[in-house]
N, CA, C and O atoms as a Tinker XYZ file with bonds, in Angstrom:
   452  protein
     1  N    135.953000   92.556000  142.451000    73     2
     2  CA   134.518000   92.676000  142.282000    64     1     3
     3  C    133.802000   91.593000  143.095000    63     2     4     5
     4  O    134.342000   90.510000  143.319000    81     3
     5  N    132.592000   91.901000  143.527000    73     3     6
     6  CA   131.812000   90.993000  144.360000    64     5     7
     7  C    131.280000   89.811000  143.559000    63     6     8     9
     8  O    131.139000   89.871000  142.337000    81     7
     9  N    130.992000   88.740000  144.284000    73     7    10
    10  CA   130.393000   87.539000  143.705000    64     9    11
    11  C    129.116000   87.224000  144.471000    63    10    12    13
    12  O    129.099000   87.236000  145.702000    81    11
    13  N    128.039000   86.939000  143.724000    73    11    14
    14  CA   126.770000   86.584000  144.346000    64    13    15
    15  C    126.317000   85.248000  143.782000    63    14    16    17
    16  O    126.229000   85.066000  142.568000    81    15
    17  N    126.031000   84.318000  144.682000    73    15    18
    18  CA   125.492000   83.024000  144.281000    64    17    19
    19  C    124.006000   83.036000  144.610000    63    18    20    21
    20  O    123.610000   83.253000  145.756000    81    19
    21  N    123.190000   82.798000  143.586000    73    19    22
    22  CA   121.750000   82.737000  143.763000    64    21    23
    23  C    121.303000   81.283000  143.791000    63    22    24    25
    24  O    121.625000   80.502000  142.895000    81    23
    25  N    120.558000   80.933000  144.831000    73    23    26
    26  CA   119.915000   79.630000  144.959000    64    25    27
    27  C    118.413000   79.874000  144.842000    63    26    28    29
    28  O    117.938000   80.977000  145.114000    81    27
    29  N    117.670000   78.855000  144.441000    73    27    30
    30  CA   116.245000   79.028000  144.188000    64    29    31
    31  C    115.433000   77.948000  144.885000    63    30    32    33
    32  O    115.767000   76.766000  144.810000    81    31
    33  N    114.359000   78.358000  145.568000    73    31    34
    34  CA   113.450000   77.392000  146.167000    64    33    35
    35  C    112.580000   76.742000  145.103000    63    34    36    37
    36  O    112.144000   75.603000  145.271000    81    35
    37  N    112.324000   77.448000  144.015000    73    35    38
    38  CA   111.488000   76.926000  142.931000    64    37    39
    39  C    112.167000   75.725000  142.292000    63    38    40    41
    40  O    113.335000   75.797000  141.911000    81    39
    41  N    111.444000   74.633000  142.176000    73    39    42
    42  CA   112.034000   73.416000  141.626000    64    41    43
    43  C    112.406000   73.606000  140.156000    63    42    44    45
    44  O    111.731000   74.312000  139.406000    81    43
    45  N    113.490000   72.959000  139.779000    73    43    46
    46  CA   113.941000   72.993000  138.395000    64    45    47
    47  C    114.903000   74.111000  138.065000    63    46    48    49
    48  O    115.432000   74.156000  136.955000    81    47
    49  N    115.143000   75.007000  138.991000    73    47    50
    50  CA   116.082000   76.106000  138.743000    64    49    51
    51  C    117.438000   75.787000  139.362000    63    50    52    53
    52  O    117.531000   75.466000  140.546000    81    51
    53  N    118.464000   75.879000  138.564000    73    51    54
    54  CA   119.830000   75.616000  139.016000    64    53    55
    55  C    120.428000   76.873000  139.645000    63    54    56    57
    56  O    120.066000   77.981000  139.250000    81    55
    57  N    121.336000   76.728000  140.617000    73    55    58
    58  CA   122.028000   77.896000  141.172000    64    57    59
    59  C    122.717000   78.691000  140.067000    63    58    60    61
    60  O    123.131000   78.142000  139.046000    81    59
    61  N    122.827000   79.990000  140.297000    73    59    62
    62  CA   123.465000   80.872000  139.323000    64    61    63
    63  C    124.466000   81.759000  140.059000    63    62    64    65
    64  O    124.126000   82.390000  141.059000    81    63
    65  N    125.692000   81.805000  139.563000    73    63    66
    66  CA   126.738000   82.620000  140.176000    64    65    67
    67  C    127.002000   83.827000  139.274000    63    66    68    69
    68  O    127.253000   83.688000  138.077000    81    67
    69  N    126.938000   85.000000  139.875000    73    67    70
    70  CA   127.209000   86.244000  139.162000    64    69    71
    71  C    128.497000   86.834000  139.745000    63    70    72    73
    72  O    128.589000   87.093000  140.945000    81    71
    73  N    129.474000   87.038000  138.882000    73    71    74
    74  CA   130.754000   87.602000  139.303000    64    73    75
    75  C    130.908000   89.020000  138.778000    63    74    76    77
    76  O    130.129000   89.473000  137.939000    81    75
    77  N    131.906000   89.704000  139.273000    73    75    78
    78  CA   132.247000   91.062000  138.823000    64    77    79
    79  C    131.135000   92.072000  139.094000    63    78    80    81
    80  O    130.854000   92.936000  138.264000    81    79
    81  N    130.508000   91.956000  140.260000    73    79    82
    82  CA   129.468000   92.892000  140.665000    64    81    83
    83  C    130.125000   94.034000  141.434000    63    82    84    85
    84  O    130.889000   93.800000  142.370000    81    83
    85  N    129.829000   95.249000  141.042000    73    83    86
    86  CA   130.402000   96.418000  141.701000    64    85    87
    87  C    129.662000   96.738000  142.995000    63    86    88    89
    88  O    128.447000   96.566000  143.092000    81    87
    89  N    130.410000   97.204000  143.979000    73    87    90
    90  CA   129.805000   97.706000  145.207000    64    89    91
    91  C    128.899000   98.877000  144.852000    63    90    92    93
    92  O    129.151000   99.607000  143.894000    81    91
    93  N    127.841000   99.046000  145.639000    73    91    94
    94  CA   126.902000  100.143000  145.415000    64    93    95
    95  C    125.616000   99.701000  144.749000    63    94    96    97
    96  O    124.612000  100.410000  144.803000    81    95
    97  N    125.638000   98.530000  144.118000    73    95    98
    98  CA   124.422000   98.001000  143.516000    64    97    99
    99  C    123.651000   97.195000  144.552000    63    98   100   101
   100  O    124.223000   96.723000  145.534000    81    99
   101  N    122.337000   97.040000  144.325000    73    99   102
   102  CA   121.516000   96.217000  145.212000    64   101   103
   103  C    121.385000   94.810000  144.632000    63   102   104   105
   104  O    121.614000   94.587000  143.443000    81   103
   105  N    121.018000   93.886000  145.484000    73   103   106
   106  CA   120.744000   92.520000  145.033000    64   105   107
   107  C    119.648000   92.556000  143.958000    63   106   108   109
   108  O    119.722000   91.824000  142.971000    81   107
   109  N    118.641000   93.402000  144.148000    73   107   110
   110  CA   117.554000   93.516000  143.168000    64   109   111
   111  C    118.095000   93.946000  141.801000    63   110   112   113
   112  O    117.701000   93.389000  140.776000    81   111
   113  N    118.979000   94.916000  141.782000    73   111   114
   114  CA   119.551000   95.380000  140.509000    64   113   115
   115  C    120.346000   94.272000  139.829000    63   114   116   117
   116  O    120.324000   94.147000  138.604000    81   115
   117  N    121.038000   93.479000  140.616000    73   115   118
   118  CA   121.807000   92.371000  140.047000    64   117   119
   119  C    120.869000   91.355000  139.401000    63   118   120   121
   120  O    121.167000   90.838000  138.324000    81   119
   121  N    119.732000   91.060000  140.051000    73   119   122
   122  CA   118.786000   90.117000  139.450000    64   121   123
   123  C    118.261000   90.655000  138.125000    63   122   124   125
   124  O    118.145000   89.906000  137.155000    81   123
   125  N    117.947000   91.928000  138.075000    73   123   126
   126  CA   117.438000   92.541000  136.844000    64   125   127
   127  C    118.479000   92.496000  135.726000    63   126   128   129
   128  O    118.165000   92.168000  134.582000    81   127
   129  N    119.709000   92.826000  136.072000    73   127   130
   130  CA   120.781000   92.894000  135.068000    64   129   131
   131  C    121.166000   91.527000  134.512000    63   130   132   133
   132  O    121.777000   91.441000  133.447000    81   131
   133  N    120.808000   90.448000  135.233000    73   131   134
   134  CA   121.237000   89.108000  134.821000    64   133   135
   135  C    120.075000   88.141000  134.569000    63   134   136   137
   136  O    120.262000   86.924000  134.570000    81   135
   137  N    118.885000   88.689000  134.355000    73   135   138
   138  CA   117.752000   87.872000  133.960000    64   137   139
   139  C    117.274000   86.876000  134.999000    63   138   140   141
   140  O    116.778000   85.802000  134.658000    81   139
   141  N    117.424000   87.232000  136.265000    73   139   142
   142  CA   116.967000   86.368000  137.354000    64   141   143
   143  C    115.602000   86.865000  137.815000    63   142   144   145
   144  O    115.454000   88.030000  138.184000    81   143
   145  N    114.602000   85.979000  137.794000    73   143   146
   146  CA   113.233000   86.364000  138.141000    64   145   147
   147  C    113.103000   86.625000  139.635000    63   146   148   149
   148  O    113.276000   85.726000  140.457000    81   147
   149  N    112.795000   87.879000  139.969000    73   147   150
   150  CA   112.484000   88.271000  141.339000    64   149   151
   151  C    111.473000   89.405000  141.265000    63   150   152   153
   152  O    111.775000   90.489000  140.766000    81   151
   153  N    110.279000   89.147000  141.765000    73   151   154
   154  CA   109.232000   90.169000  141.738000    64   153   155
   155  C    109.641000   91.383000  142.550000    63   154   156   157
   156  O    110.421000   91.284000  143.497000    81   155
   157  N    109.095000   92.542000  142.159000    73   155   158
   158  CA   109.314000   93.783000  142.908000    64   157   159
   159  C    108.246000   94.787000  142.501000    63   158   160   161
   160  O    108.433000   95.594000  141.589000    81   159
   161  N    107.129000   94.715000  143.197000    73   159   162
   162  CA   105.951000   95.494000  142.821000    64   161   163
   163  C    106.051000   96.990000  143.093000    63   162   164   165
   164  O    105.423000   97.778000  142.386000    81   163
   165  N    106.812000   97.399000  144.085000    73   163   166
   166  CA   106.799000   98.815000  144.475000    64   165   167
   167  C    107.840000   99.648000  143.731000    63   166   168   169
   168  O    107.960000  100.848000  143.977000    81   167
   169  N    108.581000   99.034000  142.838000    73   167   170
   170  CA   109.603000   99.794000  142.115000    64   169   171
   171  C    110.860000  100.012000  142.923000    63   170   172   173
   172  O    111.610000  100.956000  142.675000    81   171
   173  N    111.093000   99.145000  143.888000    73   171   174
   174  CA   112.340000   99.143000  144.681000    64   173   175
   175  C    112.468000  100.336000  145.624000    63   174   176   177
   176  O    113.551000  100.904000  145.771000    81   175
   177  N    111.356000  100.714000  146.263000    73   175   178
   178  CA   111.393000  101.837000  147.202000    64   177   179
   179  C    111.040000  101.411000  148.635000    63   178   180   181
   180  O    110.681000  102.250000  149.462000    81   179
   181  N    111.142000  100.118000  148.922000    73   179   182
   182  CA   110.864000   99.584000  150.259000    64   181   183
   183  C    109.434000   99.893000  150.697000    63   182   184   185
   184  O    109.195000  100.421000  151.783000    81   183
   185  N    108.481000   99.545000  149.811000    73   183   186
   186  CA   107.072000   99.777000  150.121000    64   185   187
   187  C    106.233000   98.510000  149.969000    63   186   188   189
   188  O    105.004000   98.575000  149.988000    81   187
   189  N    106.889000   97.360000  149.817000    73   187   190
   190  CA   106.176000   96.079000  149.746000    64   189   191
   191  C    107.157000   94.992000  150.190000    63   190   192   193
   192  O    108.237000   95.295000  150.696000    81   191
   193  N    106.783000   93.741000  150.002000    73   191   194
   194  CA   107.693000   92.664000  150.402000    64   193   195
   195  C    107.897000   91.643000  149.285000    63   194   196   197
   196  O    108.344000   90.526000  149.546000    81   195
   197  N    107.575000   92.010000  148.044000    73   195   198
   198  CA   107.644000   91.033000  146.960000    64   197   199
   199  C    109.070000   90.668000  146.557000    63   198   200   201
   200  O    109.268000   89.638000  145.914000    81   199
   201  N    110.057000   91.466000  146.910000    73   199   202
   202  CA   111.458000   91.135000  146.582000    64   201   203
   203  C    112.165000   90.452000  147.757000    63   202   204   205
   204  O    113.392000   90.476000  147.856000    81   203
   205  N    111.385000   89.853000  148.629000    73   203   206
   206  CA   111.903000   89.152000  149.804000    64   205   207
   207  C    112.852000   88.024000  149.399000    63   206   208   209
   208  O    112.527000   87.211000  148.534000    81   207
   209  N    114.017000   87.982000  150.024000    73   207   210
   210  CA   115.009000   86.928000  149.798000    64   209   211
   211  C    115.589000   86.506000  151.140000    63   210   212   213
   212  O    115.356000   87.146000  152.166000    81   211
   213  N    116.357000   85.404000  151.113000    73   211   214
   214  CA   117.090000   84.951000  152.291000    64   213   215
   215  C    118.574000   85.121000  152.002000    63   214   216   217
   216  O    119.090000   84.541000  151.048000    81   215
   217  N    119.260000   85.908000  152.815000    73   215   218
   218  CA   120.702000   86.093000  152.672000    64   217   219
   219  C    121.362000   85.026000  153.538000    63   218   220   221
   220  O    121.409000   85.133000  154.763000    81   219
   221  N    121.869000   84.002000  152.871000    73   219   222
   222  CA   122.445000   82.847000  153.551000    64   221   223
   223  C    123.888000   83.085000  153.977000    63   222   224   225
   224  O    124.347000   82.525000  154.973000    81   223
   225  N    124.598000   83.915000  153.224000    73   223   226
   226  CA   126.022000   84.172000  153.493000    64   225   227
   227  C    126.342000   85.590000  153.021000    63   226   228   229
   228  O    125.836000   86.041000  151.994000    81   227
   229  N    127.179000   86.277000  153.774000    73   227   230
   230  CA   127.640000   87.594000  153.358000    64   229   231
   231  C    126.752000   88.747000  153.775000    63   230   232   233
   232  O    126.891000   89.852000  153.252000    81   231
   233  N    125.848000   88.513000  154.699000    73   231   234
   234  CA   124.968000   89.583000  155.160000    64   233   235
   235  C    125.715000   90.778000  155.721000    63   234   236   237
   236  O    125.224000   91.906000  155.672000    81   235
   237  N    126.909000   90.528000  156.257000    73   235   238
   238  CA   127.717000   91.617000  156.794000    64   237   239
   239  C    128.344000   92.463000  155.686000    63   238   240   241
   240  O    128.951000   93.497000  155.966000    81   239
   241  N    128.202000   92.035000  154.442000    73   239   242
   242  CA   128.724000   92.781000  153.294000    64   241   243
   243  C    127.637000   93.623000  152.625000    63   242   244   245
   244  O    127.839000   94.172000  151.541000    81   243
   245  N    126.471000   93.718000  153.296000    73   243   246
   246  CA   125.334000   94.470000  152.782000    64   245   247
   247  C    124.987000   95.613000  153.723000    63   246   248   249
   248  O    125.273000   95.564000  154.919000    81   247
   249  N    124.366000   96.643000  153.158000    73   247   250
   250  CA   123.865000   97.763000  153.961000    64   249   251
   251  C    123.023000   97.206000  155.108000    63   250   252   253
   252  O    122.265000   96.255000  154.920000    81   251
   253  N    123.155000   97.789000  156.274000    73   251   254
   254  CA   122.425000   97.325000  157.449000    64   253   255
   255  C    120.919000   97.470000  157.255000    63   254   256   257
   256  O    120.455000   98.402000  156.597000    81   255
   257  N    120.167000   96.547000  157.829000    73   255   258
   258  CA   118.716000   96.561000  157.697000    64   257   259
   259  C    118.124000   97.756000  158.451000    63   258   260   261
   260  O    118.556000   98.083000  159.556000    81   259
   261  N    117.138000   98.394000  157.839000    73   259   262
   262  CA   116.482000   99.551000  158.470000    64   261   263
   263  C    115.199000   99.092000  159.170000    63   262   264   265
   264  O    114.715000   97.985000  158.935000    81   263
   265  N    114.661000   99.953000  160.027000    73   263   266
   266  CA   113.399000   99.651000  160.704000    64   265   267
   267  C    112.271000   99.484000  159.687000    63   266   268   269
   268  O    111.425000   98.602000  159.836000    81   267
   269  N    112.258000  100.328000  158.657000    73   267   270
   270  CA   111.226000  100.251000  157.623000    64   269   271
   271  C    111.295000   98.902000  156.896000    63   270   272   273
   272  O    110.270000   98.262000  156.664000    81   271
   273  N    112.509000   98.480000  156.542000    73   271   274
   274  CA   112.662000   97.191000  155.873000    64   273   275
   275  C    112.170000   96.064000  156.775000    63   274   276   277
   276  O    111.473000   95.163000  156.310000    81   275
   277  N    112.523000   96.102000  158.054000    73   275   278
   278  CA   112.064000   95.070000  158.992000    64   277   279
   279  C    110.544000   95.001000  159.045000    63   278   280   281
   280  O    109.973000   93.913000  159.111000    81   279
   281  N    109.888000   96.152000  159.017000    73   279   282
   282  CA   108.429000   96.188000  159.034000    64   281   283
   283  C    107.840000   95.470000  157.831000    63   282   284   285
   284  O    106.860000   94.738000  157.966000    81   283
   285  N    108.429000   95.673000  156.648000    73   283   286
   286  CA   107.902000   95.026000  155.449000    64   285   287
   287  C    108.278000   93.545000  155.397000    63   286   288   289
   288  O    107.519000   92.746000  154.849000    81   287
   289  N    109.398000   93.170000  155.938000    73   287   290
   290  CA   109.766000   91.751000  155.999000    64   289   291
   291  C    108.741000   90.975000  156.820000    63   290   292   293
   292  O    108.429000   89.827000  156.503000    81   291
   293  N    108.220000   91.597000  157.868000    73   291   294
   294  CA   107.195000   90.946000  158.687000    64   293   295
   295  C    105.961000   90.585000  157.865000    63   294   296   297
   296  O    105.208000   89.692000  158.253000    81   295
   297  N    105.743000   91.252000  156.750000    73   295   298
   298  CA   104.585000   90.999000  155.886000    64   297   299
   299  C    104.890000   89.970000  154.794000    63   298   300   301
   300  O    103.988000   89.539000  154.075000    81   299
   301  N    106.146000   89.585000  154.674000    73   299   302
   302  CA   106.558000   88.635000  153.633000    64   301   303
   303  C    106.078000   87.228000  153.984000    63   302   304   305
   304  O    105.777000   86.922000  155.138000    81   303
   305  N    106.018000   86.396000  152.970000    73   303   306
   306  CA   105.671000   84.995000  153.171000    64   305   307
   307  C    106.885000   84.257000  153.742000    63   306   308   309
   308  O    107.978000   84.328000  153.179000    81   307
   309  N    106.695000   83.559000  154.841000    73   307   310
   310  CA   107.750000   82.768000  155.494000    64   309   311
   311  C    109.009000   83.558000  155.851000    63   310   312   313
   312  O    110.105000   83.160000  155.456000    81   311
   313  N    108.883000   84.661000  156.584000    73   311   314
   314  CA   110.095000   85.390000  156.982000    64   313   315
   315  C    110.935000   84.570000  157.953000    63   314   316   317
   316  O    110.410000   83.824000  158.780000    81   315
   317  N    112.247000   84.724000  157.835000    73   315   318
   318  CA   113.208000   84.066000  158.726000    64   317   319
   319  C    114.224000   85.100000  159.184000    63   318   320   321
   320  O    114.209000   86.245000  158.732000    81   319
   321  N    115.089000   84.695000  160.069000    73   319   322
   322  CA   116.097000   85.613000  160.610000    64   321   323
   323  C    116.997000   86.174000  159.509000    63   322   324   325
   324  O    117.484000   87.298000  159.628000    81   323
   325  N    117.225000   85.402000  158.432000    73   323   326
   326  CA   118.097000   85.862000  157.347000    64   325   327
   327  C    117.328000   86.557000  156.221000    63   326   328   329
   328  O    117.882000   86.804000  155.150000    81   327
   329  N    116.044000   86.875000  156.466000    73   327   330
   330  CA   115.225000   87.553000  155.459000    64   329   331
   331  C    115.682000   88.992000  155.251000    63   330   332   333
   332  O    116.038000   89.704000  156.190000    81   331
   333  N    115.656000   89.387000  153.983000    73   331   334
   334  CA   115.932000   90.776000  153.597000    64   333   335
   335  C    115.067000   91.105000  152.386000    63   334   336   337
   336  O    114.522000   90.211000  151.737000    81   335
   337  N    114.949000   92.379000  152.093000    73   335   338
   338  CA   114.338000   92.832000  150.851000    64   337   339
   339  C    115.472000   93.144000  149.893000    63   338   340   341
   340  O    116.347000   93.954000  150.196000    81   339
   341  N    115.453000   92.497000  148.736000    73   339   342
   342  CA   116.562000   92.621000  147.788000    64   341   343
   343  C    116.791000   94.064000  147.351000    63   342   344   345
   344  O    117.921000   94.449000  147.053000    81   343
   345  N    115.727000   94.864000  147.311000    73   343   346
   346  CA   115.875000   96.260000  146.880000    64   345   347
   347  C    116.628000   97.108000  147.896000    63   346   348   349
   348  O    117.070000   98.211000  147.576000    81   347
   349  N    116.776000   96.605000  149.110000    73   347   350
   350  CA   117.463000   97.346000  150.172000    64   349   351
   351  C    118.853000   96.789000  150.481000    63   350   352   353
   352  O    119.575000   97.343000  151.310000    81   351
   353  N    119.224000   95.702000  149.819000    73   351   354
   354  CA   120.511000   95.046000  150.065000    64   353   355
   355  C    121.598000   95.654000  149.184000    63   354   356   357
   356  O    121.925000   95.114000  148.127000    81   355
   357  N    122.147000   96.764000  149.618000    73   355   358
   358  CA   123.218000   97.427000  148.875000    64   357   359
   359  C    124.540000   96.744000  149.205000    63   358   360   361
   360  O    124.898000   96.587000  150.373000    81   359
   361  N    125.255000   96.343000  148.165000    73   359   362
   362  CA   126.541000   95.669000  148.330000    64   361   363
   363  C    127.588000   96.708000  148.732000    63   362   364   365
   364  O    127.772000   97.713000  148.044000    81   363
   365  N    128.266000   96.459000  149.844000    73   363   366
   366  CA   129.186000   97.446000  150.403000    64   365   367
   367  C    130.624000   97.317000  149.911000    63   366   368   369
   368  O    131.335000   98.319000  149.831000    81   367
   369  N    131.063000   96.115000  149.583000    73   367   370
   370  CA   132.474000   95.903000  149.258000    64   369   371
   371  C    132.642000   95.187000  147.930000    63   370   372   373
   372  O    131.874000   94.285000  147.597000    81   371
   373  N    133.648000   95.593000  147.177000    73   371   374
   374  CA   133.927000   94.955000  145.887000    64   373   375
   375  C    134.373000   93.503000  146.035000    63   374   376   377
   376  O    134.262000   92.722000  145.090000    81   375
   377  N    134.874000   93.137000  147.210000    73   375   378
   378  CA   135.338000   91.755000  147.395000    64   377   379
   379  C    134.323000   90.883000  148.145000    63   378   380   381
   380  O    134.670000   89.813000  148.646000    81   379
   381  N    133.075000   91.342000  148.221000    73   379   382
   382  CA   132.037000   90.605000  148.939000    64   381   383
   383  C    131.731000   89.269000  148.263000    63   382   384   385
   384  O    131.760000   89.152000  147.038000    81   383
   385  N    131.438000   88.273000  149.087000    73   383   386
   386  CA   130.957000   86.980000  148.619000    64   385   387
   387  C    129.628000   86.749000  149.316000    63   386   388   389
   388  O    129.571000   86.576000  150.534000    81   387
   389  N    128.563000   86.749000  148.531000    73   387   390
   390  CA   127.205000   86.724000  149.059000    64   389   391
   391  C    126.464000   85.535000  148.472000    63   390   392   393
   392  O    126.627000   85.199000  147.299000    81   391
   393  N    125.649000   84.906000  149.307000    73   391   394
   394  CA   124.808000   83.808000  148.846000    64   393   395
   395  C    123.370000   84.125000  149.231000    63   394   396   397
   396  O    123.076000   84.406000  150.393000    81   395
   397  N    122.471000   84.077000  148.241000    73   395   398
   398  CA   121.086000   84.473000  148.419000    64   397   399
   399  C    120.166000   83.359000  147.918000    63   398   400   401
   400  O    120.386000   82.801000  146.842000    81   399
   401  N    119.138000   83.040000  148.701000    73   399   402
   402  CA   118.103000   82.126000  148.239000    64   401   403
   403  C    116.870000   82.949000  147.882000    63   402   404   405
   404  O    116.389000   83.755000  148.677000    81   403
   405  N    116.367000   82.726000  146.661000    73   403   406
   406  CA   115.155000   83.396000  146.210000    64   405   407
   407  C    113.977000   82.451000  146.440000    63   406   408   409
   408  O    113.950000   81.347000  145.896000    81   407
   409  N    112.997000   82.886000  147.254000    73   407   410
   410  CA   111.820000   82.049000  147.480000    64   409   411
   411  C    111.092000   81.765000  146.161000    63   410   412   413
   412  O    111.254000   82.488000  145.178000    81   411
   413  N    110.306000   80.724000  146.163000    73   411   414
   414  CA   109.514000   80.353000  145.000000    64   413   415
   415  C    108.647000   81.544000  144.587000    63   414   416   417
   416  O    107.814000   82.003000  145.369000    81   415
   417  N    108.835000   82.039000  143.379000    73   415   418
   418  CA   108.138000   83.223000  142.899000    64   417   419
   419  C    106.765000   82.897000  142.303000    63   418   420   421
   420  O    105.980000   83.808000  142.040000    81   419
   421  N    106.469000   81.624000  142.088000    73   419   422
   422  CA   105.216000   81.252000  141.420000    64   421   423
   423  C    103.976000   81.577000  142.263000    63   422   424   425
   424  O    102.888000   81.739000  141.711000    81   423
   425  N    104.120000   81.672000  143.564000    73   423   426
   426  CA   102.977000   81.965000  144.423000    64   425   427
   427  C    102.827000   83.431000  144.773000    63   426   428   429
   428  O    101.937000   83.788000  145.544000    81   427
   429  N    103.672000   84.287000  144.226000    73   427   430
   430  CA   103.658000   85.699000  144.533000    64   429   431
   431  C    102.900000   86.443000  143.441000    63   430   432   433
   432  O    103.214000   86.320000  142.257000    81   431
   433  N    101.916000   87.203000  143.847000    73   431   434
   434  CA   101.209000   88.040000  142.875000    64   433   435
   435  C    102.050000   89.276000  142.664000    63   434   436   437
   436  O    102.162000   90.130000  143.543000    81   435
   437  N    102.635000   89.358000  141.499000    73   435   438
   438  CA   103.516000   90.477000  141.231000    64   437   439
   439  C    104.002000   90.416000  139.808000    63   438   440   441
   440  O    103.509000   89.640000  138.990000    81   439
   441  N    104.969000   91.242000  139.533000    73   439   442
   442  CA   105.516000   91.294000  138.185000    64   441   443
   443  C    106.952000   91.737000  138.242000    63   442   444   445
   444  O    107.408000   92.341000  139.213000    81   443
   445  N    107.655000   91.421000  137.173000    73   443   446
   446  CA   109.022000   91.899000  137.007000    64   445   447
   447  C    108.962000   93.224000  136.269000    63   446   448   449
   448  O    107.983000   93.521000  135.585000    81   447
   449  N    109.991000   93.999000  136.409000    73   447   450
   450  CA   110.085000   95.270000  135.670000    64   449   451
   451  C    111.145000   95.152000  134.618000    63   450   452
   452  O    111.391000   96.106000  133.880000    81   451
């Protein structure tokens, strides 16, 4: 099963490691299932940029980025080369090791579902 390490830009939050993640789930679904705060206003249909994250490690273990996702990443706050939308990051392999940084959510107008 895959392992995902979540790091947080928001001060006071400790890294969180989630193990035994099945391939086929998205990073967004993993955050929801494990109580990790990550906004997602559009309902995970790649129509906003509120679930923007930085994939620091294991990007090759995720579904390839689409043109539509790239367009919405351009609208995110502080996009970088490792930027992705968590709702589009489908985990491809059960043995994946992924590291994700979640930007500070306090400045994002949005809500959790």
